[in-house]
XYZ file of C-alpha atoms in Angstrom:
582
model
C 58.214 116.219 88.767
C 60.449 113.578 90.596
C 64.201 114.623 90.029
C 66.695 111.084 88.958
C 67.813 111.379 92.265
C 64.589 110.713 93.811
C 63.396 108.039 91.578
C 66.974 106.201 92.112
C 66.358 106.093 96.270
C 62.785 104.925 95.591
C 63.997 102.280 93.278
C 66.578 101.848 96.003
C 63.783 101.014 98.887
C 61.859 98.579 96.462
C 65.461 96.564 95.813
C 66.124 96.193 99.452
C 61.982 96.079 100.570
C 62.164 93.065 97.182
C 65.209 91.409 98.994
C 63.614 90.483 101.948
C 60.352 89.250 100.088
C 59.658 88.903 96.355
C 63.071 87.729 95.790
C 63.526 84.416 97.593
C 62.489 82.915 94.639
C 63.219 82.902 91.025
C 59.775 82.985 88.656
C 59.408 80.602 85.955
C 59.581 83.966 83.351
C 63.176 85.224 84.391
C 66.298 83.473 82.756
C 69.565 82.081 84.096
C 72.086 84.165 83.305
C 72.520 87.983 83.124
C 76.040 90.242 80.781
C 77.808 92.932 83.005
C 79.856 94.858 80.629
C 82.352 97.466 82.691
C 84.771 99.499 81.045
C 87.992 98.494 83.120
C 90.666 96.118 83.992
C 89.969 93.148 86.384
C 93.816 91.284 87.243
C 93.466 91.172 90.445
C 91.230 89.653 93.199
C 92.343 91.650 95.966
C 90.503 95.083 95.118
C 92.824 96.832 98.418
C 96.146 96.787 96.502
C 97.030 99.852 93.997
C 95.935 97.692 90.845
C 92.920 96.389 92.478
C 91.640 99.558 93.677
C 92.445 101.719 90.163
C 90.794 99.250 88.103
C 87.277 98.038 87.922
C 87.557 94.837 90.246
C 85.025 96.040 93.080
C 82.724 97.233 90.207
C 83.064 93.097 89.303
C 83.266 91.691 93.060
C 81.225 93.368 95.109
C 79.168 90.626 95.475
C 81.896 88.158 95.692
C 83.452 89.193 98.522
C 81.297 91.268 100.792
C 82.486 92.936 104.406
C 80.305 94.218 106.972
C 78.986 96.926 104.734
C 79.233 97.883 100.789
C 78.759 101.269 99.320
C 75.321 101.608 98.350
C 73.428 103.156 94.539
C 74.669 106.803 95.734
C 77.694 106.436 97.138
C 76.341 105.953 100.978
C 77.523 103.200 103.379
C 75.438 100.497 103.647
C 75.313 97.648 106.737
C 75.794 94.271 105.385
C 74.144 92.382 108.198
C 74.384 89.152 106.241
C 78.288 88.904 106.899
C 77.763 90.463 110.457
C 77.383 93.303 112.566
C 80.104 96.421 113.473
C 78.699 97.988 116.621
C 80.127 101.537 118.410
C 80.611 100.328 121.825
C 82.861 103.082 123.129
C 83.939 106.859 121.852
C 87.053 107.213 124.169
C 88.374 105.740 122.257
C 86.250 104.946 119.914
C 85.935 101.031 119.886
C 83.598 98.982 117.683
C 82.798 95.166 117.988
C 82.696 92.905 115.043
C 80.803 89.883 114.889
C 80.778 87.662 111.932
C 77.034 85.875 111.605
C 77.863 82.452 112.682
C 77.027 81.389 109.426
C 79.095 82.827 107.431
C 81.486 80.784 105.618
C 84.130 80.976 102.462
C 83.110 78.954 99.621
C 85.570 76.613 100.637
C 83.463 75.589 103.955
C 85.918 77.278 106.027
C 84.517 79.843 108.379
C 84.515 83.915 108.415
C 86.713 84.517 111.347
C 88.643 87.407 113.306
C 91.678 86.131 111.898
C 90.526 87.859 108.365
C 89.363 91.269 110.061
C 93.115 91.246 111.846
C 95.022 90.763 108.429
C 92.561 93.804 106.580
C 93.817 96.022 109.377
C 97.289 95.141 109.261
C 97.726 95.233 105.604
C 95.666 97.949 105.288
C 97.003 100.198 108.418
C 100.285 101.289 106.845
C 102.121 100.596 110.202
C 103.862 96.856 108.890
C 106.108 96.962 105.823
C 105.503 95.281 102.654
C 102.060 95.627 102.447
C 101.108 97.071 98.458
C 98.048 99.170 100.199
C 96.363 101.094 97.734
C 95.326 103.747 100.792
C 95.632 103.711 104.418
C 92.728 106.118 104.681
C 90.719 104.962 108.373
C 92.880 101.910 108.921
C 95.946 104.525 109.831
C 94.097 105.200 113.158
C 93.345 101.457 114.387
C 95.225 101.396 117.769
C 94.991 97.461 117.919
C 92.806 94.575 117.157
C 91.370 91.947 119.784
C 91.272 89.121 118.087
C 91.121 85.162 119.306
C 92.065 83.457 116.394
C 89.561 81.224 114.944
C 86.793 83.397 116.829
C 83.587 85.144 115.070
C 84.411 88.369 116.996
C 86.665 90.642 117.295
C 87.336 94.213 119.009
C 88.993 97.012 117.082
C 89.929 100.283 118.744
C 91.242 103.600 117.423
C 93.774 106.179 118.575
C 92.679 107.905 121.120
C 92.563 111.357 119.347
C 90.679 109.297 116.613
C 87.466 109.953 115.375
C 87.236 108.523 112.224
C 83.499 109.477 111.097
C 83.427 106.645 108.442
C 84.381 104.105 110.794
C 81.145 102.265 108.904
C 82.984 101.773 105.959
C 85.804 100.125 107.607
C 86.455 96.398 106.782
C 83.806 96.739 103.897
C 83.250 94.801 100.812
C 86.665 93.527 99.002
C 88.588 93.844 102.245
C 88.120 90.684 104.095
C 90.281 88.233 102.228
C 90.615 84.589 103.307
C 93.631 84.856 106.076
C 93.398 81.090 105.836
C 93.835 81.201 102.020
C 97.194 83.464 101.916
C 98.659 81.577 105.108
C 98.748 78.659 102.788
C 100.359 80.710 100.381
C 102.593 82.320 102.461
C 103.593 78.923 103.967
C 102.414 80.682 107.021
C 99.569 78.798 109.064
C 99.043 81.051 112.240
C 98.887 84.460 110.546
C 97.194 86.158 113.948
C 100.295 85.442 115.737
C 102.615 86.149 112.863
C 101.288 89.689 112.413
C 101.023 90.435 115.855
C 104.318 89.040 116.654
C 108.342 90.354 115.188
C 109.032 87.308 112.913
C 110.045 89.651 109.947
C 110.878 86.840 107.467
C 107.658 85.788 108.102
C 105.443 88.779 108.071
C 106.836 89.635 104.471
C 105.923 86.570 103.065
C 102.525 87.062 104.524
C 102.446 90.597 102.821
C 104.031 88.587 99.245
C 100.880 86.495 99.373
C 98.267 89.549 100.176
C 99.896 91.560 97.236
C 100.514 88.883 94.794
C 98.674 85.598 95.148
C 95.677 86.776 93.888
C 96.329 88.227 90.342
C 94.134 87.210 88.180
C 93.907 87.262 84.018
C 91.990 86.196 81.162
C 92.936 82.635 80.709
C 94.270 81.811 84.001
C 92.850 78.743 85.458
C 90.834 79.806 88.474
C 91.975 77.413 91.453
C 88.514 77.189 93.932
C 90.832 76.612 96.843
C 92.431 80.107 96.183
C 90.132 82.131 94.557
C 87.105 81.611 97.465
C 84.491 83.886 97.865
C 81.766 84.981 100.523
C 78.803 86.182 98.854
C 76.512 85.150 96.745
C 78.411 84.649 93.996
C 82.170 82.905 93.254
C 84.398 83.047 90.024
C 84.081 80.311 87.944
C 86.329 80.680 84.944
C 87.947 83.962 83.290
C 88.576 84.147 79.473
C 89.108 86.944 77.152
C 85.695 85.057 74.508
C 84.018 84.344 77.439
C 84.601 87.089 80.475
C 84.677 87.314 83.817
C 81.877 84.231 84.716
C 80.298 84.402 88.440
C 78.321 81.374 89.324
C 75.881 81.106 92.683
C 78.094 80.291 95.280
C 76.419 76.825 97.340
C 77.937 77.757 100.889
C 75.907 81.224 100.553
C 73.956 81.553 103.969
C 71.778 84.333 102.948
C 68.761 84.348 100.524
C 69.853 83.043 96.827
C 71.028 85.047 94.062
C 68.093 85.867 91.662
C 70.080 84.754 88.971
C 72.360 81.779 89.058
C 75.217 83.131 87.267
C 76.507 86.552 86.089
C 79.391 87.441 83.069
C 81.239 90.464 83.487
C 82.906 91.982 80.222
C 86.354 93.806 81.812
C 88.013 95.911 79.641
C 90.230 93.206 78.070
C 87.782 90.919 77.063
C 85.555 90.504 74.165
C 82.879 92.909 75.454
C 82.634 94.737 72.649
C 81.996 91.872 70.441
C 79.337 90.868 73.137
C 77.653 94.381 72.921
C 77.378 93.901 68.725
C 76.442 90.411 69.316
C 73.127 91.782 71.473
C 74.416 89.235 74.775
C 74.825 92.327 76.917
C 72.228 93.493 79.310
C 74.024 95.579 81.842
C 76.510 98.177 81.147
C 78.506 100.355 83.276
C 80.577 102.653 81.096
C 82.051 105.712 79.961
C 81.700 105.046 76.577
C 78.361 106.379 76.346
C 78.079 105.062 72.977
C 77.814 101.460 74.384
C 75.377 102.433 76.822
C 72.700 103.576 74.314
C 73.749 100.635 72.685
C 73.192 98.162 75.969
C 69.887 100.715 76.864
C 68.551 100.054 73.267
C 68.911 104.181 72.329
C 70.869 105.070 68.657
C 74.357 105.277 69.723
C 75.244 108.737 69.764
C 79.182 109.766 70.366
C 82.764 108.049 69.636
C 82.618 104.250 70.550
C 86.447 103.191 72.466
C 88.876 100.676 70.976
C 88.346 97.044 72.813
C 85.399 97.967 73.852
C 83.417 100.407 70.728
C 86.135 100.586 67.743
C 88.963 102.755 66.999
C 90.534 105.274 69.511
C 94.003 105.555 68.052
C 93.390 109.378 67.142
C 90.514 110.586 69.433
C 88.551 111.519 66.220
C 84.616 112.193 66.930
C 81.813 114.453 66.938
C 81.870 117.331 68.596
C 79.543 117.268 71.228
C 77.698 119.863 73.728
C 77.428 119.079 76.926
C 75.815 121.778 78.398
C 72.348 120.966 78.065
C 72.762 117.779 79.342
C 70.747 116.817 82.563
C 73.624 114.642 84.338
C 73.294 114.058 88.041
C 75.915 115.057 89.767
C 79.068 112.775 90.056
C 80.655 111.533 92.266
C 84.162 111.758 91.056
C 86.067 114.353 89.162
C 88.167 113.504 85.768
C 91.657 114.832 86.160
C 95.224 114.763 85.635
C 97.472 113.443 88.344
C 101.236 114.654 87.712
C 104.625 112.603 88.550
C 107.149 114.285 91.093
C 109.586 112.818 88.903
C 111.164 113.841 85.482
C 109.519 116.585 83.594
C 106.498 117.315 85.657
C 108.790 117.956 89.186
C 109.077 121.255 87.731
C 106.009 123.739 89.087
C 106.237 125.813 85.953
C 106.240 122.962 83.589
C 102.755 121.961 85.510
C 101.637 125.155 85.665
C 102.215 126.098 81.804
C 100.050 123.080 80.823
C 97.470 123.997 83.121
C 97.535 127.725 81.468
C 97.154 126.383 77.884
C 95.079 123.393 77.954
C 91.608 124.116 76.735
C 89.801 122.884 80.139
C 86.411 125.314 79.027
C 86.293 122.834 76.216
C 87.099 119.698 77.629
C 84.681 120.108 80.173
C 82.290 121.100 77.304
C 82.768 117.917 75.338
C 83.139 115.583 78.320
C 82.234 116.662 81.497
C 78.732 116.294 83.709
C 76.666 119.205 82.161
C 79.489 121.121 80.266
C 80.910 122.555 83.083
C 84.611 123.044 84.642
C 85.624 121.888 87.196
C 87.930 123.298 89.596
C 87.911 121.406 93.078
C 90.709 119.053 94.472
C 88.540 118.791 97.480
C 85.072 117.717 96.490
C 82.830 116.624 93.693
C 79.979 118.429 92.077
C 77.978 116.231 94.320
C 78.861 117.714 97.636
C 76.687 120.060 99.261
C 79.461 122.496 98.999
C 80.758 121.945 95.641
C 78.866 124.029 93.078
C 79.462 127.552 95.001
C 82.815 126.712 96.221
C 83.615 125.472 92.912
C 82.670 129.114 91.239
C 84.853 130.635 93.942
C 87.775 128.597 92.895
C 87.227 128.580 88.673
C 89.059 131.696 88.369
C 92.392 129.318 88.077
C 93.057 128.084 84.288
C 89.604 128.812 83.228
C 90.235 128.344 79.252
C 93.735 128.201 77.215
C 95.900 130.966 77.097
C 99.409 129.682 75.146
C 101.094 133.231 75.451
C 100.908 132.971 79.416
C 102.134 129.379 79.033
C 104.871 130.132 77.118
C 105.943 132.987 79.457
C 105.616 130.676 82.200
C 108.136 128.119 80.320
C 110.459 130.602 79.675
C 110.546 131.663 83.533
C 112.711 127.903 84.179
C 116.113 127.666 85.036
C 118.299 127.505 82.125
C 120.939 124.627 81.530
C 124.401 125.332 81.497
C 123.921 126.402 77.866
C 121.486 129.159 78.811
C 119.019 126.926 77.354
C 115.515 125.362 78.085
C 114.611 122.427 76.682
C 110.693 122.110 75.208
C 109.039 119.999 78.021
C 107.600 116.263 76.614
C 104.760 115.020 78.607
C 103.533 111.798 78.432
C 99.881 111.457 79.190
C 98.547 107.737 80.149
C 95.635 105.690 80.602
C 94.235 102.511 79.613
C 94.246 101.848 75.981
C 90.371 101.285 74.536
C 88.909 104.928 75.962
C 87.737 107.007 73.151
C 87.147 109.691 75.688
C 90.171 109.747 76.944
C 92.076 109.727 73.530
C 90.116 112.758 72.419
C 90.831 114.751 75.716
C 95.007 114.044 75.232
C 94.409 114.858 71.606
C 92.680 117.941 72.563
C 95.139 118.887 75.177
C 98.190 118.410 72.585
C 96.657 120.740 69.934
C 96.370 123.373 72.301
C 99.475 123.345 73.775
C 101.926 122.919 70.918
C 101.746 126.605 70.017
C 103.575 126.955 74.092
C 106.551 124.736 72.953
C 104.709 121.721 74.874
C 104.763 118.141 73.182
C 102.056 115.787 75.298
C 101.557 112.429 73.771
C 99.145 109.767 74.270
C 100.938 107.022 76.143
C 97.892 105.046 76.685
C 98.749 101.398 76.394
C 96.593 97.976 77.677
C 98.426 97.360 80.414
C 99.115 100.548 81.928
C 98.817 100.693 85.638
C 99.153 103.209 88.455
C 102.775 101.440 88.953
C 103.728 103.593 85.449
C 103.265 107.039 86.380
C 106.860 108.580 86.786
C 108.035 105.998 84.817
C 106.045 104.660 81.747
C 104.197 108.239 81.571
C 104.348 111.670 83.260
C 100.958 112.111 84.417
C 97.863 109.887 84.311
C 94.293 110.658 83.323
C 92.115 109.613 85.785
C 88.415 109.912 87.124
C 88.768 110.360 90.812
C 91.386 107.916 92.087
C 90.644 105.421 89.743
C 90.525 104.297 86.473
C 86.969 102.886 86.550
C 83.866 103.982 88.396
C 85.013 106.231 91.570
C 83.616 108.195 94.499
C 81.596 108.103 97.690
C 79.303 110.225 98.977
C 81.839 111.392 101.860
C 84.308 112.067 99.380
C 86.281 109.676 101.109
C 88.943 107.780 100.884
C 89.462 110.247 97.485
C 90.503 112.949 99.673
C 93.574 110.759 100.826
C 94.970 111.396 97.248
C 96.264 114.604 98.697
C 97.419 113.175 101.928
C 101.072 113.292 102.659
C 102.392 109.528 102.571
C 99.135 107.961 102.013
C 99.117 105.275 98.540
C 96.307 106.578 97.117
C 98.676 109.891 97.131
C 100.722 109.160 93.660
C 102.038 112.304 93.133
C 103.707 112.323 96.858
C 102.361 115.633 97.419
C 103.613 116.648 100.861
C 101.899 119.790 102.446
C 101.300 119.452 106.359
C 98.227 121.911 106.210
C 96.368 119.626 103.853
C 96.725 117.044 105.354
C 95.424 118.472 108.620
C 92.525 119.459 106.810
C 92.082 116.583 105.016
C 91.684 114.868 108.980
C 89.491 117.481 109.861
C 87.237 116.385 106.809
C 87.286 113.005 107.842
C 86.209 113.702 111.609
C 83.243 115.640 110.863
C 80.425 115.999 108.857
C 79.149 119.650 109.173
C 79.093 121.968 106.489
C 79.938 124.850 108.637
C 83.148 123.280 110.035
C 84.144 121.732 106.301
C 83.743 124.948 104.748
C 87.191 126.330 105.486
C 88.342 122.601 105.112
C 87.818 122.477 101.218
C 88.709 125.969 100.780
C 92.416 125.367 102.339
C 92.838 122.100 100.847
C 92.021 123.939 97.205
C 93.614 127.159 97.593
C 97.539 124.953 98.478
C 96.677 122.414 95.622
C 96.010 125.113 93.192
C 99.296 126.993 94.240
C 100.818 123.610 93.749
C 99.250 121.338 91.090
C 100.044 117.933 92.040
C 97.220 117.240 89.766
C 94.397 119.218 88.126
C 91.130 118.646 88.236
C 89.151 118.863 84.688
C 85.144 118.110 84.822
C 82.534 116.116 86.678
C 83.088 112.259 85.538
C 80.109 110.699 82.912
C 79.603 107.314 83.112
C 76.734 105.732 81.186
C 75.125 102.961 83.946
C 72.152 101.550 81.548
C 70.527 98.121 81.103
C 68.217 96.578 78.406
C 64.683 96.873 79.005
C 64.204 93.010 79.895
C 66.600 93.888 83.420
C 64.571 93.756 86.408
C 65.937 95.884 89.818
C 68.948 97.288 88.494
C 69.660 100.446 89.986
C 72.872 102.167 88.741
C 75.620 102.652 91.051
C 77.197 106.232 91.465
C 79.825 105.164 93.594
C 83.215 102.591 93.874
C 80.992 99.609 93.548
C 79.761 100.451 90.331
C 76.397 98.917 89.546
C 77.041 95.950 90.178
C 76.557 96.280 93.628
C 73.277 94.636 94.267
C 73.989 92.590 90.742
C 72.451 89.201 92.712
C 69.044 91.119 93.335
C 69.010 91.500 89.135
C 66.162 89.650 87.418
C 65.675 89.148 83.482
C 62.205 89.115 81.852
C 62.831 88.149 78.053
């Protein structure tokens, strides 16, 4: 019997062996256009800042704005040849050579230059101020960048006690923005010389246009002179009745897109409107409800607010999931505390990790029923399942006597008094999932003197935690479809001073470790890796991990060559290969 894993690399080969041949051509029985419903936010072009890389806009632009490699159906790194080439030419230090194919161009007919590769690394290095990075992870260790500007090659090289093993994934898809494009909005022409030069003034309006000038909304005019792209695909228009609308982008050097346009359905939009109204062929969800719906199957579990009805009180069925044959995710649903206000305080954090019901949640939401209790990897790492036994011994199911105990172990006020802790759980409004888990974890802990509410709102971003709400629900480091097969850059959540870190957990042994995990790739030396990473995150709790993340990734029956994404990308990220048959 061939295992989903199997049949998704076959199906894999026959996209990319399809790309090269049966593809270059459209046949007279497959239609123009092709519905992409995802279940998250798109405002913002730029997927690198902190609201671009939480929210679902790589899942959407993958194929927009392509690097020198994308992350492929399971997570993997795969070459993008047709933007160019990233070669290893020396390991001491280690050194790679980018060249952009000389045809690549922006949709704007301006070229693909160095001068884009230099402002990724800069704004995405961590070493120049003012840069709204969501993670540093890789860039941190780029010594310097040999760039000409204007030229189609460039020459990056690493610390010299580098070695980055996913140097691959460097400058991938949804990094390269236009340097031309936010020069002109910076009022900056020669950015290369800016950024490598001590003009502050200057440099931070550079890093104003990379962070800002690319937010995007339903219902904001989409300029073509701003909003270029360098795939096979551009944005066309963005409306909340009409989505997220991708047309075939003309200056595209490589083969055609199958299809000549593509609407994506953000969270935000009228998606769900366009699932009841039978438009939607492609779906890439945790609402699983919408899935079936989208696959064609009887809809089976609570449907989410804008996107599968009401959520307010995280009513539904309960469900089972223990007999469930999920492959293993990628990312890992879980809480991510504030250092701030109520959740600073260890035994606050510890007392709602002792009485929330995480047995249960994993049994009504997680990847086949089962807890999971790894900061370190997913339940698709080689090493997760056993290392994940060794480690479920911490929190395993609700025990409200211990929490209260643990609450009543704070420092008193002045009064001799403790004051009942209120914790604000957020995430983006429209996830009936997600209500039912906060609604869950409320019931449970009441009976220790704990108050969580749902804070959930539409507009909620990363920005909020610490402020708008105390800890965010999250799968992985994002709010939308999450994880690599390296486990990397997730594992930078946990690095001291990293972005991607947003509970500004500081602990100089993990992030040692968390190095060591990103220099090698052998089970025997990552071993001891994981297990130190877990055992000083579990001791702390800067966030706790709940259950393998389920994501429905289904299509209609009349979709041709879609093969569901595990990873970042989503599946979307061979969306121009799709083909309809109707």
């Amino acid at each position: 019997m061939i295992g989903p894993r199997l049949r998704r690399v076959a199906a894999f080969a026959a996209t990319l062996a399809a790309a090269g041949t049966i593809l270059v051509a459209c046949g007279d029985d497959e239609e123009s256009s092709i519905d992409y419903l995802i279940d998250a936010r798109v405002s913002d072009y730029n997927v690198n800042t902190r609201d671009g890389y939480a929210e679902g806009a790589l899942m959407a632009l993958t194929r927009v704005l392509p690097g020198f490699s994308l992350i492929g159906p399971d997570g993997q790194i795969v070459a993008d040849r047709d933007v160019g080439t990233a070669t290893l030419t020396e390991t001491s230090p280690m050194t790679v050579r980018y060249d952009f194919n000389p045809d690549a161009v922006y949709s704007d007919g301006k070229p693909m230059v160095c001068d884009d590769l230099v402002l990724a690394a800069t704004a995405l290095g961590g070493r120049v101020r003012g840069f709204d990075a969501a993670t540093n992870a890789g860039y941190r260790d780029i010594d310097k960048v040999d760039c000409t500007p204007g030229a189609k090659t460039a020459t990056v090289t690493f610390d010299k006690d580098s070695e980055f093993r996913e140097w691959r994934g460097l400058f991938g898809a949804g990094t390269l923005l236009p340097a031309h494009v936010v020069g002109r909005i910076a009022g900056v022409p020669d950015v290369v010389g800016t950024l490598n030069g001590k003009n502050r003034a200057a440099i931070a309006k550079i890093a104003k246009a990379w962070n800002t000038g690319f937010a995007i909304a339903p219902g904001d005019e989409i300029d073509p002179e701003t909003f270029v792209a360098s795939g096979p695909y551009r944005v066309e228009s963005y409306s909340t009745d009409r989505g997220l609308r991708l047309v075939a982008n003309d200056k595209w050097w490589g083969q055609k897109p199958v299809l000549g346009d593509v609407t994506v359905w953000p969270l935000g939009t009228d998606g769900k409107t366009a699932v009841d109204d039978g438009v939607v062929d492609v779906a890439d969800t945790a609402d699983l409800a919408l899935a079936d719906t989208v696959a064609g199957r009887d809809p089976q579990g609570p449907q989410g607010d804008e996107q599968g009805g009401d959520a307010q009180d995280g009513e539904g069925a309960e469900t089972d999931r223990s007999a469930a044959r999920d492959i293993a995710p990628l990312a890992v649903t879980n809480l991510v505390f504030a250092d701030t206000g109520v959740t600073a305080d260890l035994k606050v954090r510890q007392a709602l990790a002792t009485c929330m019901p995480r047995d249960r949640l994993a049994r009504e939401h997680g990847s086949n029923g089962i807890v999971w209790s790894l900061h370190s990897a997913s339940p698709a790492d080689t090493l997760g399942p056993s290392l994940n036994v060794q480690f479920g011994r911490r929190y395993p199911r609700s025990n409200v006597a211990r929490a209260r105990t643990l609450l009543e172990q704070r420092v008193a006020d002045e009064n001799g008094r403790r004051a009942k802790p209120v914790i604000r759980i957020g995430y983006p409004a429209g996830s009936a999932s997600s209500a039912a888990v906060v609604k869950t974890i409320a019931d449970a802990c009441v009976g220790a003197g704990i108050t969580v509410k749902d804070a959930s709102s539409p507009d909620l971003s990363v920005a909020g935690l610490g402020k708008k709400v105390d800890a965010l629900l999250m799968s992985g480091d994002t709010f939308a479809a999450a994880g690599t097969s390296s486990g990397i850059p997730a594992l930078y959540a946990l690095y001291p001073g990293d972005p991607l870190n947003l509970s500004d957990y500081r602990n100089a042994e993990v992030g040692k470790a968390i190095t060591g995990l990103s220099e090698t790739a052998s089970d025997s030396a990552r071993l001891p890796l994981l297990r130190k990473i877990d055992t000083q995150a579990w001791d702390q709790l800067p966030t706790i991990p709940l259950y393998g993340s389920v994501r429905g990734r289904d299509a209609s029956a009349a979709v041709q060559r879609m093969v569901p994404g595990m990873g970042r990308s989503g599946t979307g990220w061979n969306m121009d290969r799709w083909g309809m048959t109707r």
